[in-house]
């Protein structure tokens, strides 16, 4: 059996919020690349593609990587709240 892709997507989204709890996730686009077998461990990774300090917008390339390669690739647009 495989894990439902929406569960892996939600895990990626949660990872973005754990990175910066005060951030607002504005857009989250996703591409399912491969299935994830039940019980397989995943590593969540992110790379900053764009950061605009003036507007607080940060665009991340994120992925859930399983044993066979990437299960999901996503782009997250995060806006940091001004304090």
mmCIF file with all atom_site columns, C-alpha atoms in Angstrom:
data_model
loop_
_atom_site.group_PDB
_atom_site.id
_atom_site.type_symbol
_atom_site.label_atom_id
_atom_site.label_alt_id
_atom_site.label_comp_id
_atom_site.label_asym_id
_atom_site.label_entity_id
_atom_site.label_seq_id
_atom_site.pdbx_PDB_ins_code
_atom_site.Cartn_x
_atom_site.Cartn_y
_atom_site.Cartn_z
_atom_site.occupancy
_atom_site.B_iso_or_equiv
_atom_site.pdbx_formal_charge
_atom_site.auth_seq_id
_atom_site.auth_comp_id
_atom_site.auth_asym_id
_atom_site.auth_atom_id
_atom_site.pdbx_PDB_model_num
ATOM 1  C CA . UNK A 1 1  ? 0.000  0.000  0.000  1.00 0.00 ? 1  UNK A CA 1
ATOM 2  C CA . UNK A 1 2  ? 0.989  3.630  -0.501 1.00 0.00 ? 2  UNK A CA 1
ATOM 3  C CA . UNK A 1 3  ? 0.519  6.780  1.547  1.00 0.00 ? 3  UNK A CA 1
ATOM 4  C CA . UNK A 1 4  ? -2.063 9.212  0.155  1.00 0.00 ? 4  UNK A CA 1
ATOM 5  C CA . UNK A 1 5  ? -0.307 12.111 -1.557 1.00 0.00 ? 5  UNK A CA 1
ATOM 6  C CA . UNK A 1 6  ? -2.370 14.690 0.316  1.00 0.00 ? 6  UNK A CA 1
ATOM 7  C CA . UNK A 1 7  ? -0.883 13.449 3.596  1.00 0.00 ? 7  UNK A CA 1
ATOM 8  C CA . UNK A 1 8  ? 2.639  13.959 2.286  1.00 0.00 ? 8  UNK A CA 1
ATOM 9  C CA . UNK A 1 9  ? 1.600  17.379 0.947  1.00 0.00 ? 9  UNK A CA 1
ATOM 10 C CA . UNK A 1 10 ? 0.236  18.359 4.367  1.00 0.00 ? 10 UNK A CA 1
ATOM 11 C CA . UNK A 1 11 ? 3.507  17.248 5.961  1.00 0.00 ? 11 UNK A CA 1
ATOM 12 C CA . UNK A 1 12 ? 5.443  19.523 3.591  1.00 0.00 ? 12 UNK A CA 1
ATOM 13 C CA . UNK A 1 13 ? 3.115  22.423 4.435  1.00 0.00 ? 13 UNK A CA 1
ATOM 14 C CA . UNK A 1 14 ? 3.590  21.811 8.145  1.00 0.00 ? 14 UNK A CA 1
ATOM 15 C CA . UNK A 1 15 ? 7.341  21.829 7.615  1.00 0.00 ? 15 UNK A CA 1
ATOM 16 C CA . UNK A 1 16 ? 7.066  25.325 6.115  1.00 0.00 ? 16 UNK A CA 1
ATOM 17 C CA . UNK A 1 17 ? 5.178  26.546 9.185  1.00 0.00 ? 17 UNK A CA 1
ATOM 18 C CA . UNK A 1 18 ? 7.681  24.960 11.561 1.00 0.00 ? 18 UNK A CA 1
ATOM 19 C CA . UNK A 1 19 ? 10.451 26.764 9.694  1.00 0.00 ? 19 UNK A CA 1
ATOM 20 C CA . UNK A 1 20 ? 8.887  30.163 10.444 1.00 0.00 ? 20 UNK A CA 1
ATOM 21 C CA . UNK A 1 21 ? 5.751  29.910 12.628 1.00 0.00 ? 21 UNK A CA 1
ATOM 22 C CA . UNK A 1 22 ? 4.781  33.541 12.066 1.00 0.00 ? 22 UNK A CA 1
ATOM 23 C CA . UNK A 1 23 ? 4.750  33.140 8.279  1.00 0.00 ? 23 UNK A CA 1
ATOM 24 C CA . UNK A 1 24 ? 1.651  33.173 6.112  1.00 0.00 ? 24 UNK A CA 1
ATOM 25 C CA . UNK A 1 25 ? 1.583  30.511 3.422  1.00 0.00 ? 25 UNK A CA 1
ATOM 26 C CA . UNK A 1 26 ? 0.190  32.362 0.397  1.00 0.00 ? 26 UNK A CA 1
ATOM 27 C CA . UNK A 1 27 ? 0.536  29.730 -2.298 1.00 0.00 ? 27 UNK A CA 1
ATOM 28 C CA . UNK A 1 28 ? 1.506  26.076 -2.312 1.00 0.00 ? 28 UNK A CA 1
ATOM 29 C CA . UNK A 1 29 ? 1.866  24.318 -5.644 1.00 0.00 ? 29 UNK A CA 1
ATOM 30 C CA . UNK A 1 30 ? 2.773  20.683 -5.801 1.00 0.00 ? 30 UNK A CA 1
ATOM 31 C CA . UNK A 1 31 ? 3.835  17.977 -8.251 1.00 0.00 ? 31 UNK A CA 1
ATOM 32 C CA . UNK A 1 32 ? 3.511  14.328 -7.325 1.00 0.00 ? 32 UNK A CA 1
ATOM 33 C CA . UNK A 1 33 ? 6.575  12.553 -8.722 1.00 0.00 ? 33 UNK A CA 1
ATOM 34 C CA . UNK A 1 34 ? 6.320  9.088  -7.181 1.00 0.00 ? 34 UNK A CA 1
ATOM 35 C CA . UNK A 1 35 ? 4.261  7.161  -4.670 1.00 0.00 ? 35 UNK A CA 1
ATOM 36 C CA . UNK A 1 36 ? 5.397  6.744  -1.070 1.00 0.00 ? 36 UNK A CA 1
ATOM 37 C CA . UNK A 1 37 ? 5.066  3.236  0.368  1.00 0.00 ? 37 UNK A CA 1
ATOM 38 C CA . UNK A 1 38 ? 3.550  2.963  3.850  1.00 0.00 ? 38 UNK A CA 1
ATOM 39 C CA . UNK A 1 39 ? 6.334  2.877  6.438  1.00 0.00 ? 39 UNK A CA 1
ATOM 40 C CA . UNK A 1 40 ? 8.942  4.572  4.243  1.00 0.00 ? 40 UNK A CA 1
ATOM 41 C CA . UNK A 1 41 ? 10.775 7.428  5.916  1.00 0.00 ? 41 UNK A CA 1
ATOM 42 C CA . UNK A 1 42 ? 10.785 10.832 4.230  1.00 0.00 ? 42 UNK A CA 1
ATOM 43 C CA . UNK A 1 43 ? 13.236 13.694 4.527  1.00 0.00 ? 43 UNK A CA 1
ATOM 44 C CA . UNK A 1 44 ? 11.865 17.186 3.989  1.00 0.00 ? 44 UNK A CA 1
ATOM 45 C CA . UNK A 1 45 ? 14.237 19.615 2.304  1.00 0.00 ? 45 UNK A CA 1
ATOM 46 C CA . UNK A 1 46 ? 13.875 23.231 1.212  1.00 0.00 ? 46 UNK A CA 1
ATOM 47 C CA . UNK A 1 47 ? 15.904 25.691 -0.830 1.00 0.00 ? 47 UNK A CA 1
ATOM 48 C CA . UNK A 1 48 ? 15.261 29.426 -0.987 1.00 0.00 ? 48 UNK A CA 1
ATOM 49 C CA . UNK A 1 49 ? 14.627 30.444 -4.597 1.00 0.00 ? 49 UNK A CA 1
ATOM 50 C CA . UNK A 1 50 ? 13.736 34.098 -3.981 1.00 0.00 ? 50 UNK A CA 1
ATOM 51 C CA . UNK A 1 51 ? 13.727 36.380 -0.976 1.00 0.00 ? 51 UNK A CA 1
ATOM 52 C CA . UNK A 1 52 ? 12.371 39.923 -1.041 1.00 0.00 ? 52 UNK A CA 1
ATOM 53 C CA . UNK A 1 53 ? 13.123 41.620 2.303  1.00 0.00 ? 53 UNK A CA 1
ATOM 54 C CA . UNK A 1 54 ? 11.009 44.650 1.422  1.00 0.00 ? 54 UNK A CA 1
ATOM 55 C CA . UNK A 1 55 ? 7.752  42.727 0.957  1.00 0.00 ? 55 UNK A CA 1
ATOM 56 C CA . UNK A 1 56 ? 8.668  39.797 3.199  1.00 0.00 ? 56 UNK A CA 1
ATOM 57 C CA . UNK A 1 57 ? 8.015  37.315 0.383  1.00 0.00 ? 57 UNK A CA 1
ATOM 58 C CA . UNK A 1 58 ? 10.102 34.143 0.372  1.00 0.00 ? 58 UNK A CA 1
ATOM 59 C CA . UNK A 1 59 ? 9.707  31.497 -2.342 1.00 0.00 ? 59 UNK A CA 1
ATOM 60 C CA . UNK A 1 60 ? 10.922 28.036 -1.397 1.00 0.00 ? 60 UNK A CA 1
ATOM 61 C CA . UNK A 1 61 ? 11.490 24.928 -3.469 1.00 0.00 ? 61 UNK A CA 1
ATOM 62 C CA . UNK A 1 62 ? 10.571 22.082 -1.137 1.00 0.00 ? 62 UNK A CA 1
ATOM 63 C CA . UNK A 1 63 ? 10.619 18.320 -1.534 1.00 0.00 ? 63 UNK A CA 1
ATOM 64 C CA . UNK A 1 64 ? 9.838  15.134 0.329  1.00 0.00 ? 64 UNK A CA 1
ATOM 65 C CA . UNK A 1 65 ? 12.611 12.689 -0.457 1.00 0.00 ? 65 UNK A CA 1
ATOM 66 C CA . UNK A 1 66 ? 12.066 8.962  0.019  1.00 0.00 ? 66 UNK A CA 1
ATOM 67 C CA . UNK A 1 67 ? 14.337 5.981  -0.454 1.00 0.00 ? 67 UNK A CA 1
ATOM 68 C CA . UNK A 1 68 ? 13.892 5.912  -4.250 1.00 0.00 ? 68 UNK A CA 1
ATOM 69 C CA . UNK A 1 69 ? 14.178 9.653  -4.959 1.00 0.00 ? 69 UNK A CA 1
ATOM 70 C CA . UNK A 1 70 ? 11.659 12.443 -4.579 1.00 0.00 ? 70 UNK A CA 1
ATOM 71 C CA . UNK A 1 71 ? 8.051  11.627 -3.857 1.00 0.00 ? 71 UNK A CA 1
ATOM 72 C CA . UNK A 1 72 ? 6.794  15.198 -4.059 1.00 0.00 ? 72 UNK A CA 1
ATOM 73 C CA . UNK A 1 73 ? 8.216  18.457 -5.331 1.00 0.00 ? 73 UNK A CA 1
ATOM 74 C CA . UNK A 1 74 ? 6.525  21.691 -4.355 1.00 0.00 ? 74 UNK A CA 1
ATOM 75 C CA . UNK A 1 75 ? 6.861  25.453 -4.386 1.00 0.00 ? 75 UNK A CA 1
ATOM 76 C CA . UNK A 1 76 ? 5.787  27.419 -1.344 1.00 0.00 ? 76 UNK A CA 1
ATOM 77 C CA . UNK A 1 77 ? 5.261  31.166 -1.367 1.00 0.00 ? 77 UNK A CA 1
ATOM 78 C CA . UNK A 1 78 ? 5.596  32.371 2.188  1.00 0.00 ? 78 UNK A CA 1
ATOM 79 C CA . UNK A 1 79 ? 5.098  35.925 3.395  1.00 0.00 ? 79 UNK A CA 1
ATOM 80 C CA . UNK A 1 80 ? 6.801  36.857 6.626  1.00 0.00 ? 80 UNK A CA 1
ATOM 81 C CA . UNK A 1 81 ? 4.703  39.075 8.869  1.00 0.00 ? 81 UNK A CA 1
ATOM 82 C CA . UNK A 1 82 ? 6.273  42.349 9.776  1.00 0.00 ? 82 UNK A CA 1
ATOM 83 C CA . UNK A 1 83 ? 6.782  42.846 13.473 1.00 0.00 ? 83 UNK A CA 1
#
